[in-house]
Tab-separated table of C-alpha atoms in Angstrom:
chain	number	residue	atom	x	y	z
A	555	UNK	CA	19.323	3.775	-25.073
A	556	UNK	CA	17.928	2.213	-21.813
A	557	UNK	CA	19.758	-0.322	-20.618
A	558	UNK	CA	18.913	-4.091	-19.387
A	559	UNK	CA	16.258	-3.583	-16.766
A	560	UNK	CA	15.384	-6.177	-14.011
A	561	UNK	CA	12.928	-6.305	-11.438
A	562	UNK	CA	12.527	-6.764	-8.710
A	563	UNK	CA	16.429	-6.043	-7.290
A	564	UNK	CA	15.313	-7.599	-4.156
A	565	UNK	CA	13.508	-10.614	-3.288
A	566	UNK	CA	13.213	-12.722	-0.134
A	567	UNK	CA	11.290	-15.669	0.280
A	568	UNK	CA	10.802	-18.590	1.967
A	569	UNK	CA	11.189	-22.226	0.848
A	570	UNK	CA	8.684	-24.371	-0.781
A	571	UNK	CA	7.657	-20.710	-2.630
A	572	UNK	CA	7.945	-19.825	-5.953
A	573	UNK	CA	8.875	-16.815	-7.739
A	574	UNK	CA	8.561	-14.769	-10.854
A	575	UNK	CA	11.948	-12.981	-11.918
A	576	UNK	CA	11.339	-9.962	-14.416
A	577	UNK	CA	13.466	-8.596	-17.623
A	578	UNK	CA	13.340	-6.229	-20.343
A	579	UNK	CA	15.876	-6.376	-23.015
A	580	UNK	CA	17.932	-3.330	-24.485
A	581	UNK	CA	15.464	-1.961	-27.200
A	582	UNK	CA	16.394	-4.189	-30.458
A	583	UNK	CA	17.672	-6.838	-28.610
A	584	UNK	CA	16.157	-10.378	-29.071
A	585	UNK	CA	18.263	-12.347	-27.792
A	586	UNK	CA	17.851	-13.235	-23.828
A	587	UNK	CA	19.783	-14.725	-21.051
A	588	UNK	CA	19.905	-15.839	-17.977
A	589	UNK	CA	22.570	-16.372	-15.303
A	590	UNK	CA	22.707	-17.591	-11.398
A	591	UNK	CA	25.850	-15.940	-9.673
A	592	UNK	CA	26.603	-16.943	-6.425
A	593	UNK	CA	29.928	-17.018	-4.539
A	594	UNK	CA	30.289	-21.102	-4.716
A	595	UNK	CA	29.598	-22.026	-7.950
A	596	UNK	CA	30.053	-18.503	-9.714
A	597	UNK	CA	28.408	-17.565	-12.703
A	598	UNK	CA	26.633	-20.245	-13.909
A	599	UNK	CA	24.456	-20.350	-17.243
A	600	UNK	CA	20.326	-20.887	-17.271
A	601	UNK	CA	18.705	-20.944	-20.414
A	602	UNK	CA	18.686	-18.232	-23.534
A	603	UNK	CA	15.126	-16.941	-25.342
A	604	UNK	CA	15.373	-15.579	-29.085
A	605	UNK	CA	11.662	-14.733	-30.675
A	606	UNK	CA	10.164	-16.661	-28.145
A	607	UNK	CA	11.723	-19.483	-28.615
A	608	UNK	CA	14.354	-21.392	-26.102
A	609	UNK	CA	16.739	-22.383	-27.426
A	610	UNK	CA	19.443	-23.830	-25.186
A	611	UNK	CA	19.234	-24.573	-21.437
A	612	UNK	CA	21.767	-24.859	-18.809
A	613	UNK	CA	22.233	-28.120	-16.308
A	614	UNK	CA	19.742	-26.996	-13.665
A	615	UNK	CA	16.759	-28.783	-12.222
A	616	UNK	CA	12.853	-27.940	-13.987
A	617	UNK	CA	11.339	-26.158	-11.135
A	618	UNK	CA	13.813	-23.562	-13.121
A	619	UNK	CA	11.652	-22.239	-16.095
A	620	UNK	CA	11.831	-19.172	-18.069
A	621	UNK	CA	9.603	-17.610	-20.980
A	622	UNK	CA	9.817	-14.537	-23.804
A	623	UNK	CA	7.363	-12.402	-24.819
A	624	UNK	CA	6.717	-10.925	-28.437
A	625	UNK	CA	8.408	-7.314	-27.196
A	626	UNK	CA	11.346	-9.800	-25.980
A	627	UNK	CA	10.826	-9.088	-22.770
A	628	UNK	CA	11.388	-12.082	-20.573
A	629	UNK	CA	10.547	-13.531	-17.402
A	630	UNK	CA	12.146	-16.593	-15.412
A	631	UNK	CA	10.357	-18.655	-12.632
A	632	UNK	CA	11.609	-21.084	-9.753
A	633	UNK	CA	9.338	-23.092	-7.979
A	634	UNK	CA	9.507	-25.016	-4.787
A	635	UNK	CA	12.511	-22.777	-3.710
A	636	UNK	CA	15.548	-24.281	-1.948
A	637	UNK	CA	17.876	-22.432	0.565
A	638	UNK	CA	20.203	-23.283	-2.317
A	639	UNK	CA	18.431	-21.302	-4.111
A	640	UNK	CA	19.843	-18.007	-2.989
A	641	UNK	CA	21.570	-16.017	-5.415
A	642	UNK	CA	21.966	-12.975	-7.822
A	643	UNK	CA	20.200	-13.775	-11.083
A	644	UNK	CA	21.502	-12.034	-13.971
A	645	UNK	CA	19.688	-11.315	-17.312
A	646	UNK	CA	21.379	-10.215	-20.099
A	647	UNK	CA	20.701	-9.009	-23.642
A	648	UNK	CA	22.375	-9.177	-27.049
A	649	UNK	CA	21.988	-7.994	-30.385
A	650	UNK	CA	22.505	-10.854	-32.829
A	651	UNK	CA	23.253	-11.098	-36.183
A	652	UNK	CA	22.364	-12.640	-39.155
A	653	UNK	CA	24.776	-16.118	-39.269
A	654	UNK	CA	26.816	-15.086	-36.005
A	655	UNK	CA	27.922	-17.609	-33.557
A	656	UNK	CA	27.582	-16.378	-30.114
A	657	UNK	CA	30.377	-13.861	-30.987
A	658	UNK	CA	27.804	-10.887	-29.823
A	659	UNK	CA	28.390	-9.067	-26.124
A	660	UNK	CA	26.175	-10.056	-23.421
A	661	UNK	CA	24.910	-6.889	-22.230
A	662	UNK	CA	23.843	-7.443	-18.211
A	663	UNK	CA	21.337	-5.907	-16.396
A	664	UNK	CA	22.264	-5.082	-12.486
A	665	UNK	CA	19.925	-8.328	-11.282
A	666	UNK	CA	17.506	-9.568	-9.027
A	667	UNK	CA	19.108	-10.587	-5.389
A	668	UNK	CA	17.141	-13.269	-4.534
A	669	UNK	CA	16.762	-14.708	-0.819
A	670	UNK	CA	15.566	-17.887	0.429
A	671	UNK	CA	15.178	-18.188	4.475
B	847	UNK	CA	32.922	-28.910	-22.494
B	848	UNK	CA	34.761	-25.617	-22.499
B	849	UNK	CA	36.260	-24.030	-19.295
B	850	UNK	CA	38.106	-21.069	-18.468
B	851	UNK	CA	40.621	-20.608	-15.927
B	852	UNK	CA	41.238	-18.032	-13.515
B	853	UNK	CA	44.058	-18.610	-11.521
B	854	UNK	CA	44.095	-15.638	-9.677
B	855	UNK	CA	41.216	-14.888	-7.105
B	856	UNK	CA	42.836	-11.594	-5.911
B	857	UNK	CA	45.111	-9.342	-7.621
B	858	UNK	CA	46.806	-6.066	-6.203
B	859	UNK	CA	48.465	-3.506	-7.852
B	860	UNK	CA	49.710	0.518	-6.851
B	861	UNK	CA	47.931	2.817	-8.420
B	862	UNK	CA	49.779	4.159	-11.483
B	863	UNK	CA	51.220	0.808	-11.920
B	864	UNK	CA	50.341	-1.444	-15.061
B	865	UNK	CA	47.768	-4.462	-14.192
B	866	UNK	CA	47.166	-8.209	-15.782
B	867	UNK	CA	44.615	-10.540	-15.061
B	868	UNK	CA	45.213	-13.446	-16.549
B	869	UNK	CA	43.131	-15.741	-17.979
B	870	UNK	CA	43.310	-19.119	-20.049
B	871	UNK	CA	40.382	-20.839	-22.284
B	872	UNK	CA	39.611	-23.913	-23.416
B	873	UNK	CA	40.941	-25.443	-26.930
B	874	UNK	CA	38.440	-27.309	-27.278
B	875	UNK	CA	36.210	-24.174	-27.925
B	876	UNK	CA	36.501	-21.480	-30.667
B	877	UNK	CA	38.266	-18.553	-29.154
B	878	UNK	CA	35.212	-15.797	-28.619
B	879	UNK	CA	36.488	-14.297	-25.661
B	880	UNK	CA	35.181	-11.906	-23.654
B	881	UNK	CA	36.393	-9.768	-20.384
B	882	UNK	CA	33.592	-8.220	-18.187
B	883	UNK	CA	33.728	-6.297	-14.922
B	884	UNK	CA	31.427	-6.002	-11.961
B	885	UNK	CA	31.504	-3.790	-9.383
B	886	UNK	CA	29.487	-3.962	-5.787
B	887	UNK	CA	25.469	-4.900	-6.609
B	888	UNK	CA	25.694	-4.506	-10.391
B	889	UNK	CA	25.511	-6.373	-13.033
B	890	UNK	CA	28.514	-7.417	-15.386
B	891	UNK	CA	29.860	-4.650	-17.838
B	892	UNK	CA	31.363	-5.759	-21.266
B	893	UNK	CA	34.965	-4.497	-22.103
B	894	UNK	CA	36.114	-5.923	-24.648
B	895	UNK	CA	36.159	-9.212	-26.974
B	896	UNK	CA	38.927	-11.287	-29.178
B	897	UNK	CA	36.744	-12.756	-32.042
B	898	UNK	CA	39.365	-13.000	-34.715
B	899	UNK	CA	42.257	-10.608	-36.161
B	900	UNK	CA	44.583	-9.280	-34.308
B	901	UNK	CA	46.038	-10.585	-30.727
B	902	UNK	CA	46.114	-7.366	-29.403
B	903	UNK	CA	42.381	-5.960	-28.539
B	904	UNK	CA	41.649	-2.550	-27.168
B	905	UNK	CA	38.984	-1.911	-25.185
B	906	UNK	CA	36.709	0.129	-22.972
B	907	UNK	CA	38.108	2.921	-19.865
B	908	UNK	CA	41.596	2.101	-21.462
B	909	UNK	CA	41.815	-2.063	-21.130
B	910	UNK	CA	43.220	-4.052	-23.391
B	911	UNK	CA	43.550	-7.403	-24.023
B	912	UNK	CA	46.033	-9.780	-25.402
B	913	UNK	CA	45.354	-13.248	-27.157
B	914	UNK	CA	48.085	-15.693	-27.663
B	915	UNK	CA	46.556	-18.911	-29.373
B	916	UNK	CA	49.547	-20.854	-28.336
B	917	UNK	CA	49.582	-20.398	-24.636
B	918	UNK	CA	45.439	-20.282	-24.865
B	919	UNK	CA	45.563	-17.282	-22.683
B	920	UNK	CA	44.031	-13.926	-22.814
B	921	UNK	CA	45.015	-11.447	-20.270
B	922	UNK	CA	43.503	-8.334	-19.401
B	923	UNK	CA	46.061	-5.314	-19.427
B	924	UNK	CA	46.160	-1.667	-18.184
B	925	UNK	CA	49.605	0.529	-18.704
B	926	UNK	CA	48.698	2.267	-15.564
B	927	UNK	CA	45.882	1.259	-12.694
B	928	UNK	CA	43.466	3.467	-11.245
B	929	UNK	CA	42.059	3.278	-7.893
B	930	UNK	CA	38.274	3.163	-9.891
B	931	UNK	CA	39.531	0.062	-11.434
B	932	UNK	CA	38.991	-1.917	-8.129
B	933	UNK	CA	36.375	-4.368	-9.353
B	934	UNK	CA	36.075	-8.118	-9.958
B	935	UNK	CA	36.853	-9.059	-13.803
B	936	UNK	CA	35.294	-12.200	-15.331
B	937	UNK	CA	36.877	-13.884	-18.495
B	938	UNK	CA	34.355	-15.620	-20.426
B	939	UNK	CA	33.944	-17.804	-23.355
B	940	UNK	CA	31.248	-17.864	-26.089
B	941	UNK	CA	30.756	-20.675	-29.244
B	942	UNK	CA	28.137	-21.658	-30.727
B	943	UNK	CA	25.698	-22.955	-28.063
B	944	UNK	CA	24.579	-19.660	-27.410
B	945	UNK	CA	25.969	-19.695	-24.236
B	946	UNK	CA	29.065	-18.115	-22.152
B	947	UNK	CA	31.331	-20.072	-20.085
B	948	UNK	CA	32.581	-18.240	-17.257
B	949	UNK	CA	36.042	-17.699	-15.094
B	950	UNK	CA	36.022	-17.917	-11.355
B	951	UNK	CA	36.700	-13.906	-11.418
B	952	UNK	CA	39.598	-11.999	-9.977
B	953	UNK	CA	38.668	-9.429	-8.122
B	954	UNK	CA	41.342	-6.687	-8.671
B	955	UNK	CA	42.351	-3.706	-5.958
B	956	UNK	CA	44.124	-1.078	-6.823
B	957	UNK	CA	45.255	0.629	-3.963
B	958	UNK	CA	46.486	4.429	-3.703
């Protein structure tokens, strides 16, 4: 099976921009996630997609906004970007099950290296 | 909120040589817990996870972990280190907001 995929892995752009962050899910998978990693605050939670649907968000400002698809693929957005902005975003996908609390792996893909200048 | 602790943001160890990376979790949580490894410009990779049963949890590449609920720790364990092993390894906690709580990360070198 393919694994997470992300695109781009590479990204720089300058502040005041916004950007479009890309994922598709492990085939099966329709549960989504999304992480910020950087080396101050570590890995720090965004928001989670099942069917479409969001369905819990992280503590992080609005011009951070994601959507799913129908295939579960998934897409995250950040507007107005801040130097602060800079980071590794992580998406990661997970096969849940009927009644499970989030007891299900977190399967990563290898991210999108974002840069702000 | 939950929170998981790190205490150790480097760890070294001979190669050959068992390894722990320790890690402690929140009570106020339930105890889904998670290790995950990342090495240079990847992602995270799942090893292994404590969900319920017994403390002892075996893993991927020959990790295991082991839960004590009375010392709310869970520390990542290898009988004997390789130099591939050199990575940084993230505990993590899950519950029921869908969402995982993260350690600092320890990054681990093995040397030869």
């Amino acid at each position: 099976k393919a694994g997470v995929t992300q695109t781009p892995r590479y990204l720089i752009k300058t502040r005041g921009q916004q950007v479009t962050l890309s994922c598709s899910p492990i085939s099966g998978h329709r549960s989504v996630s999304w992480y910020q990693q950087t080396p101050g605050q570590g890995l720090q939670f965004l928001f989670e997609y099942f069917s479409e649907t969001q369905r819990n968000k992280g503590n992080f400002p609005g011009r951070f906004s994601g959507r799913q698809f129908s295939n579960s693929r998934s897409e995250m957005n950040v507007s107005t970007l801040e130097l602060g902005d800079s980071a590794l975003y992580l998406c990661a996908s997970s096969l849940e099950r009927r009644g499970a609390h989030y007891n299900s792996p977190l399967h990563f893909g290898n991210g999108t290296r974002l840069t702000v200048t | 909120a939950q929170s998981v602790a790190q205490p150790e943001d480097q760890v070294n160890v001979a190669e050959g040589n068992p390894l722990t990376v320790k890690c402690t979790y929140s009570v106020s949580g339930n105890p889904y817990l998670f290790w995950y490894v990342q090495y240079p410009n990847r992602g995270l990779q799942f090893l292994l996870k404590y969900i319920t049963g017994d403390n002892l949890v075996k893993g991927s590449y020959g990790f295991e972990a082991e839960f004590n609920k009375s010392q709310t720790s869970f520390h990542l364990k290898k009988p004997s280190a390789l130099v591939s092993d050199s990575a940084l390894y993230f505990c993590a906690q899950g519950g029921s907001a869908r969402q995982l709580t993260f350690g600092s990360g320890t990054q681990l070198t093995v040397l030869p």
